[in-house]
Tab-separated table of N, CA and C in Angstrom:
chain	number	residue	atom	x	y	z
A	1	UNK	N	-144.729	18.904	27.366
A	1	UNK	CA	-145.092	20.151	26.730
A	1	UNK	C	-144.600	20.163	25.291
A	2	UNK	N	-145.465	20.556	24.431
A	2	UNK	CA	-145.130	20.585	23.009
A	2	UNK	C	-144.641	21.946	22.555
A	3	UNK	N	-144.852	22.967	23.359
A	3	UNK	CA	-144.508	24.317	22.957
A	3	UNK	C	-145.568	24.959	22.085
A	4	UNK	N	-146.568	24.184	21.729
A	4	UNK	CA	-147.667	24.712	20.920
A	4	UNK	C	-148.693	25.355	21.831
A	5	UNK	N	-149.392	26.338	21.286
A	5	UNK	CA	-150.448	26.949	22.086
A	5	UNK	C	-151.618	25.985	22.162
A	6	UNK	N	-152.345	26.078	23.237
A	6	UNK	CA	-153.493	25.216	23.432
A	6	UNK	C	-154.765	26.024	23.433
A	7	UNK	N	-155.822	25.337	23.726
A	7	UNK	CA	-157.120	25.985	23.812
A	7	UNK	C	-157.828	25.445	25.047
A	8	UNK	N	-158.561	26.307	25.685
A	8	UNK	CA	-159.394	25.904	26.813
A	8	UNK	C	-160.784	25.637	26.260
A	9	UNK	N	-161.295	24.449	26.523
A	9	UNK	CA	-162.662	24.131	26.128
A	9	UNK	C	-163.501	24.178	27.390
A	10	UNK	N	-164.488	25.046	27.385
A	10	UNK	CA	-165.386	25.212	28.530
A	10	UNK	C	-166.798	24.867	28.082
A	11	UNK	N	-167.592	24.401	29.023
A	11	UNK	CA	-168.985	24.097	28.704
A	11	UNK	C	-169.892	24.825	29.677
A	12	UNK	N	-171.028	25.223	29.183
A	12	UNK	CA	-172.049	25.859	30.028
A	12	UNK	C	-173.406	25.508	29.443
A	13	UNK	N	-174.255	24.999	30.279
A	13	UNK	CA	-175.585	24.601	29.818
A	13	UNK	C	-176.469	25.805	29.526
A	14	UNK	N	-176.340	26.852	30.348
A	14	UNK	CA	-177.228	28.013	30.243
A	14	UNK	C	-176.582	29.130	29.422
A	15	UNK	N	-177.281	29.548	28.364
A	15	UNK	CA	-176.755	30.576	27.460
A	15	UNK	C	-176.461	31.887	28.187
A	16	UNK	N	-177.312	32.262	29.139
A	16	UNK	CA	-177.109	33.519	29.869
A	16	UNK	C	-175.801	33.487	30.664
A	17	UNK	N	-175.511	32.375	31.312
A	17	UNK	CA	-174.254	32.252	32.056
A	17	UNK	C	-173.058	32.251	31.105
A	18	UNK	N	-173.224	31.676	29.938
A	18	UNK	CA	-172.154	31.676	28.945
A	18	UNK	C	-171.822	33.099	28.514
A	19	UNK	N	-172.832	33.927	28.333
A	19	UNK	CA	-172.598	35.322	27.951
A	19	UNK	C	-171.869	36.084	29.054
A	20	UNK	N	-172.217	35.828	30.293
A	20	UNK	CA	-171.511	36.457	31.420
A	20	UNK	C	-170.035	36.055	31.381
A	21	UNK	N	-169.771	34.781	31.163
A	21	UNK	CA	-168.388	34.307	31.093
A	21	UNK	C	-167.634	35.008	29.963
A	22	UNK	N	-168.256	35.119	28.811
A	22	UNK	CA	-167.604	35.788	27.672
A	22	UNK	C	-167.251	37.237	27.999
A	23	UNK	N	-168.145	37.926	28.691
A	23	UNK	CA	-167.855	39.328	29.072
A	23	UNK	C	-166.654	39.402	30.016
A	24	UNK	N	-166.576	38.481	30.967
A	24	UNK	CA	-165.421	38.463	31.870
A	24	UNK	C	-164.132	38.223	31.092
A	25	UNK	N	-164.159	37.296	30.162
A	25	UNK	CA	-162.954	37.002	29.392
A	25	UNK	C	-162.538	38.197	28.549
A	26	UNK	N	-163.487	38.913	27.977
A	26	UNK	CA	-163.172	40.111	27.195
A	26	UNK	C	-162.507	41.164	28.070
A	27	UNK	N	-162.945	41.276	29.322
A	27	UNK	CA	-162.364	42.250	30.249
A	27	UNK	C	-160.914	41.924	30.580
A	28	UNK	N	-160.522	40.673	30.433
A	28	UNK	CA	-159.138	40.283	30.726
A	28	UNK	C	-158.160	40.922	29.754
A	29	UNK	N	-158.631	41.217	28.550
A	29	UNK	CA	-157.753	41.804	27.546
A	29	UNK	C	-156.806	40.781	26.953
A	30	UNK	N	-155.991	41.237	26.034
A	30	UNK	CA	-154.990	40.364	25.435
A	30	UNK	C	-155.556	39.248	24.576
A	31	UNK	N	-156.812	39.348	24.212
A	31	UNK	CA	-157.401	38.321	23.356
A	31	UNK	C	-157.658	36.994	24.037
A	32	UNK	N	-157.781	37.021	25.358
A	32	UNK	CA	-158.010	35.790	26.113
A	32	UNK	C	-159.186	35.003	25.552
A	33	UNK	N	-160.250	35.707	25.201
A	33	UNK	CA	-161.463	35.016	24.745
A	33	UNK	C	-161.230	34.211	23.470
A	34	UNK	N	-160.204	34.559	22.691
A	34	UNK	CA	-159.901	33.797	21.467
A	34	UNK	C	-159.276	32.442	21.784
A	35	UNK	N	-158.776	32.287	22.992
A	35	UNK	CA	-158.136	31.030	23.394
A	35	UNK	C	-159.115	30.083	24.078
A	36	UNK	N	-160.382	30.485	24.171
A	36	UNK	CA	-161.388	29.691	24.877
A	36	UNK	C	-162.496	29.305	23.909
A	37	UNK	N	-162.741	28.023	23.834
A	37	UNK	CA	-163.831	27.478	23.024
A	37	UNK	C	-164.977	27.177	23.987
A	38	UNK	N	-165.916	28.104	24.097
A	38	UNK	CA	-167.049	27.932	25.010
A	38	UNK	C	-168.178	27.245	24.263
A	39	UNK	N	-168.547	26.079	24.755
A	39	UNK	CA	-169.599	25.284	24.130
A	39	UNK	C	-170.842	25.359	24.997
A	40	UNK	N	-171.925	25.836	24.409
A	40	UNK	CA	-173.168	26.041	25.150
A	40	UNK	C	-174.135	24.913	24.819
A	41	UNK	N	-174.685	24.319	25.875
A	41	UNK	CA	-175.649	23.236	25.698
A	41	UNK	C	-175.304	22.064	26.594
A	42	UNK	N	-175.865	20.926	26.285
A	42	UNK	CA	-175.646	19.689	27.038
A	42	UNK	C	-174.202	19.239	26.835
A	43	UNK	N	-173.422	19.228	27.897
A	43	UNK	CA	-171.996	18.939	27.760
A	43	UNK	C	-171.719	17.548	27.225
A	44	UNK	N	-172.607	16.595	27.475
A	44	UNK	CA	-172.384	15.258	26.938
A	44	UNK	C	-172.502	15.243	25.417
A	45	UNK	N	-173.174	16.227	24.870
A	45	UNK	CA	-173.262	16.368	23.412
A	45	UNK	C	-172.181	17.308	22.882
A	46	UNK	N	-171.986	18.449	23.541
A	46	UNK	CA	-171.020	19.429	23.026
A	46	UNK	C	-169.587	18.904	23.084
A	47	UNK	N	-169.298	18.002	24.027
A	47	UNK	CA	-167.944	17.456	24.123
A	47	UNK	C	-167.679	16.342	23.116
A	48	UNK	N	-168.688	15.939	22.385
A	48	UNK	CA	-168.502	14.933	21.334
A	48	UNK	C	-168.059	15.570	20.020
A	49	UNK	N	-168.164	16.887	19.931
A	49	UNK	CA	-167.879	17.598	18.682
A	49	UNK	C	-166.418	18.039	18.644
A	50	UNK	N	-165.664	17.527	17.699
A	50	UNK	CA	-164.274	17.913	17.452
A	50	UNK	C	-163.519	18.186	18.754
A	51	UNK	N	-163.248	17.151	19.487
A	51	UNK	CA	-162.528	17.286	20.749
A	51	UNK	C	-161.072	16.898	20.525
A	52	UNK	N	-160.136	17.846	20.716
A	52	UNK	CA	-158.720	17.514	20.552
A	52	UNK	C	-158.260	16.627	21.712
A	53	UNK	N	-157.005	16.199	21.659
A	53	UNK	CA	-156.461	15.465	22.799
A	53	UNK	C	-156.504	16.372	24.021
A	54	UNK	N	-156.852	15.798	25.153
A	54	UNK	CA	-157.069	16.565	26.379
A	54	UNK	C	-155.920	16.315	27.350
A	55	UNK	N	-155.324	17.404	27.844
A	55	UNK	CA	-154.252	17.335	28.837
A	55	UNK	C	-154.780	17.503	30.253
A	56	UNK	N	-155.870	18.257	30.406
A	56	UNK	CA	-156.422	18.564	31.723
A	56	UNK	C	-157.942	18.623	31.628
A	57	UNK	N	-158.596	17.940	32.553
A	57	UNK	CA	-160.053	17.973	32.641
A	57	UNK	C	-160.416	18.403	34.053
A	58	UNK	N	-161.135	19.505	34.166
A	58	UNK	CA	-161.611	19.987	35.466
A	58	UNK	C	-163.091	19.670	35.574
A	59	UNK	N	-163.442	18.906	36.587
A	59	UNK	CA	-164.838	18.568	36.852
A	59	UNK	C	-165.291	19.347	38.074
A	60	UNK	N	-166.194	20.260	37.865
A	60	UNK	CA	-166.766	21.075	38.940
A	60	UNK	C	-168.264	21.127	38.671
A	61	UNK	N	-168.891	19.968	38.821
A	61	UNK	CA	-170.269	19.774	38.384
A	61	UNK	C	-171.129	19.397	39.580
A	62	UNK	N	-172.249	20.064	39.733
A	62	UNK	CA	-173.161	19.773	40.842
A	62	UNK	C	-174.335	18.946	40.337
A	63	UNK	N	-174.058	17.757	39.852
A	63	UNK	CA	-175.125	16.897	39.347
A	63	UNK	C	-174.592	15.477	39.211
A	64	UNK	N	-175.332	14.660	38.527
A	64	UNK	CA	-174.930	13.266	38.311
A	64	UNK	C	-174.090	13.101	37.043
A	65	UNK	N	-173.520	14.176	36.527
A	65	UNK	CA	-172.811	14.114	35.248
A	65	UNK	C	-171.306	13.855	35.292
A	66	UNK	N	-170.633	13.863	36.435
A	66	UNK	CA	-169.174	13.718	36.391
A	66	UNK	C	-168.675	12.445	35.705
A	67	UNK	N	-169.204	11.277	36.067
A	67	UNK	CA	-168.720	10.048	35.436
A	67	UNK	C	-169.090	9.982	33.955
A	68	UNK	N	-170.328	10.300	33.569
A	68	UNK	CA	-170.613	10.324	32.134
A	68	UNK	C	-169.728	11.324	31.370
A	69	UNK	N	-169.389	12.443	32.004
A	69	UNK	CA	-168.505	13.419	31.360
A	69	UNK	C	-167.121	12.822	31.154
A	70	UNK	N	-166.568	12.214	32.197
A	70	UNK	CA	-165.251	11.591	32.070
A	70	UNK	C	-165.270	10.530	30.980
A	71	UNK	N	-166.297	9.708	30.950
A	71	UNK	CA	-166.363	8.646	29.941
A	71	UNK	C	-166.514	9.210	28.529
A	72	UNK	N	-167.141	10.367	28.398
A	72	UNK	CA	-167.252	11.020	27.090
A	72	UNK	C	-165.889	11.518	26.621
A	73	UNK	N	-165.107	12.055	27.547
A	73	UNK	CA	-163.797	12.633	27.217
A	73	UNK	C	-162.694	11.572	27.184
A	74	UNK	N	-162.880	10.464	27.876
A	74	UNK	CA	-161.842	9.443	28.053
A	74	UNK	C	-161.128	9.030	26.758
A	75	UNK	N	-161.825	8.818	25.652
A	75	UNK	CA	-161.102	8.432	24.428
A	75	UNK	C	-160.127	9.506	23.934
A	76	UNK	N	-160.279	10.735	24.399
A	76	UNK	CA	-159.425	11.837	23.966
A	76	UNK	C	-158.415	12.254	25.039
A	77	UNK	N	-158.414	11.580	26.204
A	77	UNK	CA	-157.439	11.908	27.253
A	77	UNK	C	-156.058	11.430	26.823
A	78	UNK	N	-155.122	12.326	26.897
A	78	UNK	CA	-153.737	11.997	26.583
A	78	UNK	C	-153.146	11.196	27.754
A	79	UNK	N	-152.232	10.272	27.470
A	79	UNK	CA	-151.532	9.544	28.531
A	79	UNK	C	-150.847	10.567	29.435
A	80	UNK	N	-151.086	10.499	30.728
A	80	UNK	CA	-150.535	11.468	31.675
A	80	UNK	C	-151.430	12.670	31.905
A	81	UNK	N	-152.593	12.694	31.272
A	81	UNK	CA	-153.534	13.805	31.476
A	81	UNK	C	-153.972	13.846	32.935
A	82	UNK	N	-154.292	15.031	33.397
A	82	UNK	CA	-154.719	15.237	34.779
A	82	UNK	C	-156.221	15.513	34.797
A	83	UNK	N	-156.909	14.836	35.706
A	83	UNK	CA	-158.333	15.076	35.934
A	83	UNK	C	-158.463	15.645	37.341
A	84	UNK	N	-158.986	16.853	37.449
A	84	UNK	CA	-159.187	17.515	38.734
A	84	UNK	C	-160.677	17.550	39.034
A	85	UNK	N	-161.023	17.197	40.248
A	85	UNK	CA	-162.429	17.198	40.656
A	85	UNK	C	-162.560	18.042	41.910
A	86	UNK	N	-163.379	19.086	41.829
A	86	UNK	CA	-163.563	20.029	42.928
A	86	UNK	C	-164.716	19.590	43.823
A	87	UNK	N	-164.618	19.959	45.079
A	87	UNK	CA	-165.702	19.761	46.058
A	87	UNK	C	-166.092	18.302	46.254
A	88	UNK	N	-165.104	17.430	46.394
A	88	UNK	CA	-165.434	16.011	46.525
A	88	UNK	C	-165.965	15.636	47.905
A	89	UNK	N	-165.945	16.567	48.858
A	89	UNK	CA	-166.612	16.331	50.147
A	89	UNK	C	-168.021	16.904	50.092
A	90	UNK	N	-168.140	18.196	49.791
A	90	UNK	CA	-169.471	18.810	49.783
A	90	UNK	C	-170.341	18.261	48.652
A	91	UNK	N	-169.730	17.774	47.590
A	91	UNK	CA	-170.484	17.182	46.486
A	91	UNK	C	-170.328	15.677	46.428
A	92	UNK	N	-170.045	15.058	47.577
A	92	UNK	CA	-169.727	13.629	47.629
A	92	UNK	C	-170.776	12.746	46.962
A	93	UNK	N	-172.035	13.024	47.179
A	93	UNK	CA	-173.086	12.180	46.602
A	93	UNK	C	-173.035	12.223	45.071
A	94	UNK	N	-172.861	13.394	44.503
A	94	UNK	CA	-172.799	13.528	43.051
A	94	UNK	C	-171.538	12.937	42.434
A	95	UNK	N	-170.469	12.827	43.224
A	95	UNK	CA	-169.201	12.302	42.728
A	95	UNK	C	-168.972	10.837	43.080
A	96	UNK	N	-169.911	10.227	43.769
A	96	UNK	CA	-169.742	8.854	44.272
A	96	UNK	C	-169.315	7.880	43.164
A	97	UNK	N	-170.046	7.846	42.059
A	97	UNK	CA	-169.736	6.912	40.972
A	97	UNK	C	-168.403	7.242	40.305
A	98	UNK	N	-168.144	8.515	40.108
A	98	UNK	CA	-166.884	8.929	39.501
A	98	UNK	C	-165.700	8.488	40.359
A	99	UNK	N	-165.764	8.765	41.656
A	99	UNK	CA	-164.643	8.433	42.536
A	99	UNK	C	-164.433	6.929	42.629
A	100	UNK	N	-165.508	6.158	42.642
A	100	UNK	CA	-165.370	4.698	42.642
A	100	UNK	C	-164.665	4.239	41.358
A	101	UNK	N	-164.994	4.874	40.264
A	101	UNK	CA	-164.406	4.518	38.965
A	101	UNK	C	-162.912	4.844	38.922
A	102	UNK	N	-162.529	6.064	39.274
A	102	UNK	CA	-161.115	6.454	39.156
A	102	UNK	C	-160.247	5.851	40.257
A	103	UNK	N	-160.843	5.518	41.395
A	103	UNK	CA	-160.076	4.936	42.497
A	103	UNK	C	-160.056	3.409	42.454
A	104	UNK	N	-160.827	2.826	41.565
A	104	UNK	CA	-160.936	1.370	41.500
A	104	UNK	C	-159.599	0.703	41.225
A	105	UNK	N	-159.404	-0.503	41.764
A	105	UNK	CA	-158.120	-1.194	41.625
A	105	UNK	C	-157.769	-1.564	40.184
A	106	UNK	N	-158.754	-1.662	39.320
A	106	UNK	CA	-158.495	-2.021	37.926
A	106	UNK	C	-158.471	-0.794	37.019
A	107	UNK	N	-158.560	0.380	37.621
A	107	UNK	CA	-158.638	1.613	36.843
A	107	UNK	C	-157.315	2.034	36.241
A	108	UNK	N	-157.386	3.004	35.386
A	108	UNK	CA	-156.215	3.537	34.695
A	108	UNK	C	-155.781	4.884	35.262
A	109	UNK	N	-156.124	5.145	36.515
A	109	UNK	CA	-155.826	6.435	37.129
A	109	UNK	C	-154.991	6.254	38.390
A	110	UNK	N	-154.052	7.172	38.584
A	110	UNK	CA	-153.327	7.297	39.848
A	110	UNK	C	-153.937	8.508	40.537
A	111	UNK	N	-154.289	8.368	41.814
A	111	UNK	CA	-155.085	9.400	42.486
A	111	UNK	C	-154.427	9.916	43.752
A	112	UNK	N	-154.734	11.172	44.041
A	112	UNK	CA	-154.375	11.761	45.323
A	112	UNK	C	-155.491	12.732	45.698
A	113	UNK	N	-155.842	12.716	46.970
A	113	UNK	CA	-156.844	13.644	47.484
A	113	UNK	C	-156.101	14.808	48.118
A	114	UNK	N	-156.380	16.007	47.656
A	114	UNK	CA	-155.686	17.201	48.134
A	114	UNK	C	-156.520	17.891	49.201
A	115	UNK	N	-155.894	18.325	50.286
A	115	UNK	CA	-156.634	18.848	51.442
A	115	UNK	C	-157.039	20.318	51.331
A	116	UNK	N	-157.740	20.661	50.264
A	116	UNK	CA	-158.294	22.004	50.132
A	116	UNK	C	-159.685	22.020	50.743
A	117	UNK	N	-160.257	23.201	50.932
A	117	UNK	CA	-161.623	23.304	51.453
A	117	UNK	C	-162.544	22.454	50.583
A	118	UNK	N	-163.354	21.642	51.205
A	118	UNK	CA	-164.279	20.714	50.533
A	118	UNK	C	-163.575	19.636	49.715
A	119	UNK	N	-162.291	19.596	49.761
A	119	UNK	CA	-161.408	18.592	49.164
A	119	UNK	C	-161.391	18.656	47.632
A	120	UNK	N	-160.240	18.314	47.089
A	120	UNK	CA	-159.971	18.387	45.657
A	120	UNK	C	-159.288	17.077	45.284
A	121	UNK	N	-159.817	16.360	44.340
A	121	UNK	CA	-159.235	15.088	43.900
A	121	UNK	C	-158.412	15.329	42.639
A	122	UNK	N	-157.194	14.784	42.609
A	122	UNK	CA	-156.361	14.868	41.423
A	122	UNK	C	-156.055	13.454	40.944
A	123	UNK	N	-156.339	13.199	39.689
A	123	UNK	CA	-156.100	11.888	39.095
A	123	UNK	C	-155.226	12.069	37.859
A	124	UNK	N	-154.288	11.167	37.687
A	124	UNK	CA	-153.444	11.175	36.495
A	124	UNK	C	-153.791	9.925	35.688
A	125	UNK	N	-154.092	10.138	34.424
A	125	UNK	CA	-154.505	9.050	33.542
A	125	UNK	C	-153.277	8.285	33.067
A	126	UNK	N	-153.176	7.029	33.482
A	126	UNK	CA	-152.047	6.172	33.143
A	126	UNK	C	-152.585	4.852	32.596
A	127	UNK	N	-153.123	4.875	31.392
A	127	UNK	CA	-153.734	3.649	30.860
A	127	UNK	C	-152.697	2.559	30.631
A	128	UNK	N	-153.103	1.336	30.906
A	128	UNK	CA	-152.208	0.199	30.672
A	128	UNK	C	-151.915	0.069	29.177
A	129	UNK	N	-152.927	0.331	28.358
A	129	UNK	CA	-152.766	0.361	26.909
A	129	UNK	C	-152.246	1.750	26.563
A	130	UNK	N	-150.980	1.869	26.239
A	130	UNK	CA	-150.340	3.177	26.067
A	130	UNK	C	-150.782	3.919	24.812
A	131	UNK	N	-151.719	3.378	24.071
A	131	UNK	CA	-152.201	4.101	22.897
A	131	UNK	C	-153.170	5.202	23.281
A	132	UNK	N	-153.666	5.223	24.567
A	132	UNK	CA	-154.634	6.211	25.022
A	132	UNK	C	-154.033	7.501	25.398
C-alpha cells in the first residue's frame, strides 16, 4: 500500500448501462463517482488508453473476452496484483482459455479456486521477470 488514493477503472460496452451505473454511484454520496473512471465502449480499446499500474483486475465477463482482456492489461499489472474471475463454473466455457493460461505450469500466476456460488478464481501475478 502506498497510502495514495486510487481510482477504479470500470468498463461498459453499452452507454445506457453506463448511465445507470453513474446514477447508482451518485446515490452513494461522498463523491464516489469522482473516484471511478467509467470507460464506455469496446473494453479492448478503452483499456489501452492511459492505463495506470493495476493492483486488482476483476473479470466478470460473459463472452470470449476474458483472456484478451487480461493480455491487454498484463503490461500494466503490478507485481503481486490480484486477478479475480467470477462465475468460473457457470461461465466455464467462456473462461476456458483464460483459466488454461493463468493455471499453466509456465505461467506467472499463483492461483486458488474459492468455493463461492458458481466458483471464484483468485490469481496473484508473480512474474519471473520482476520488472512487471
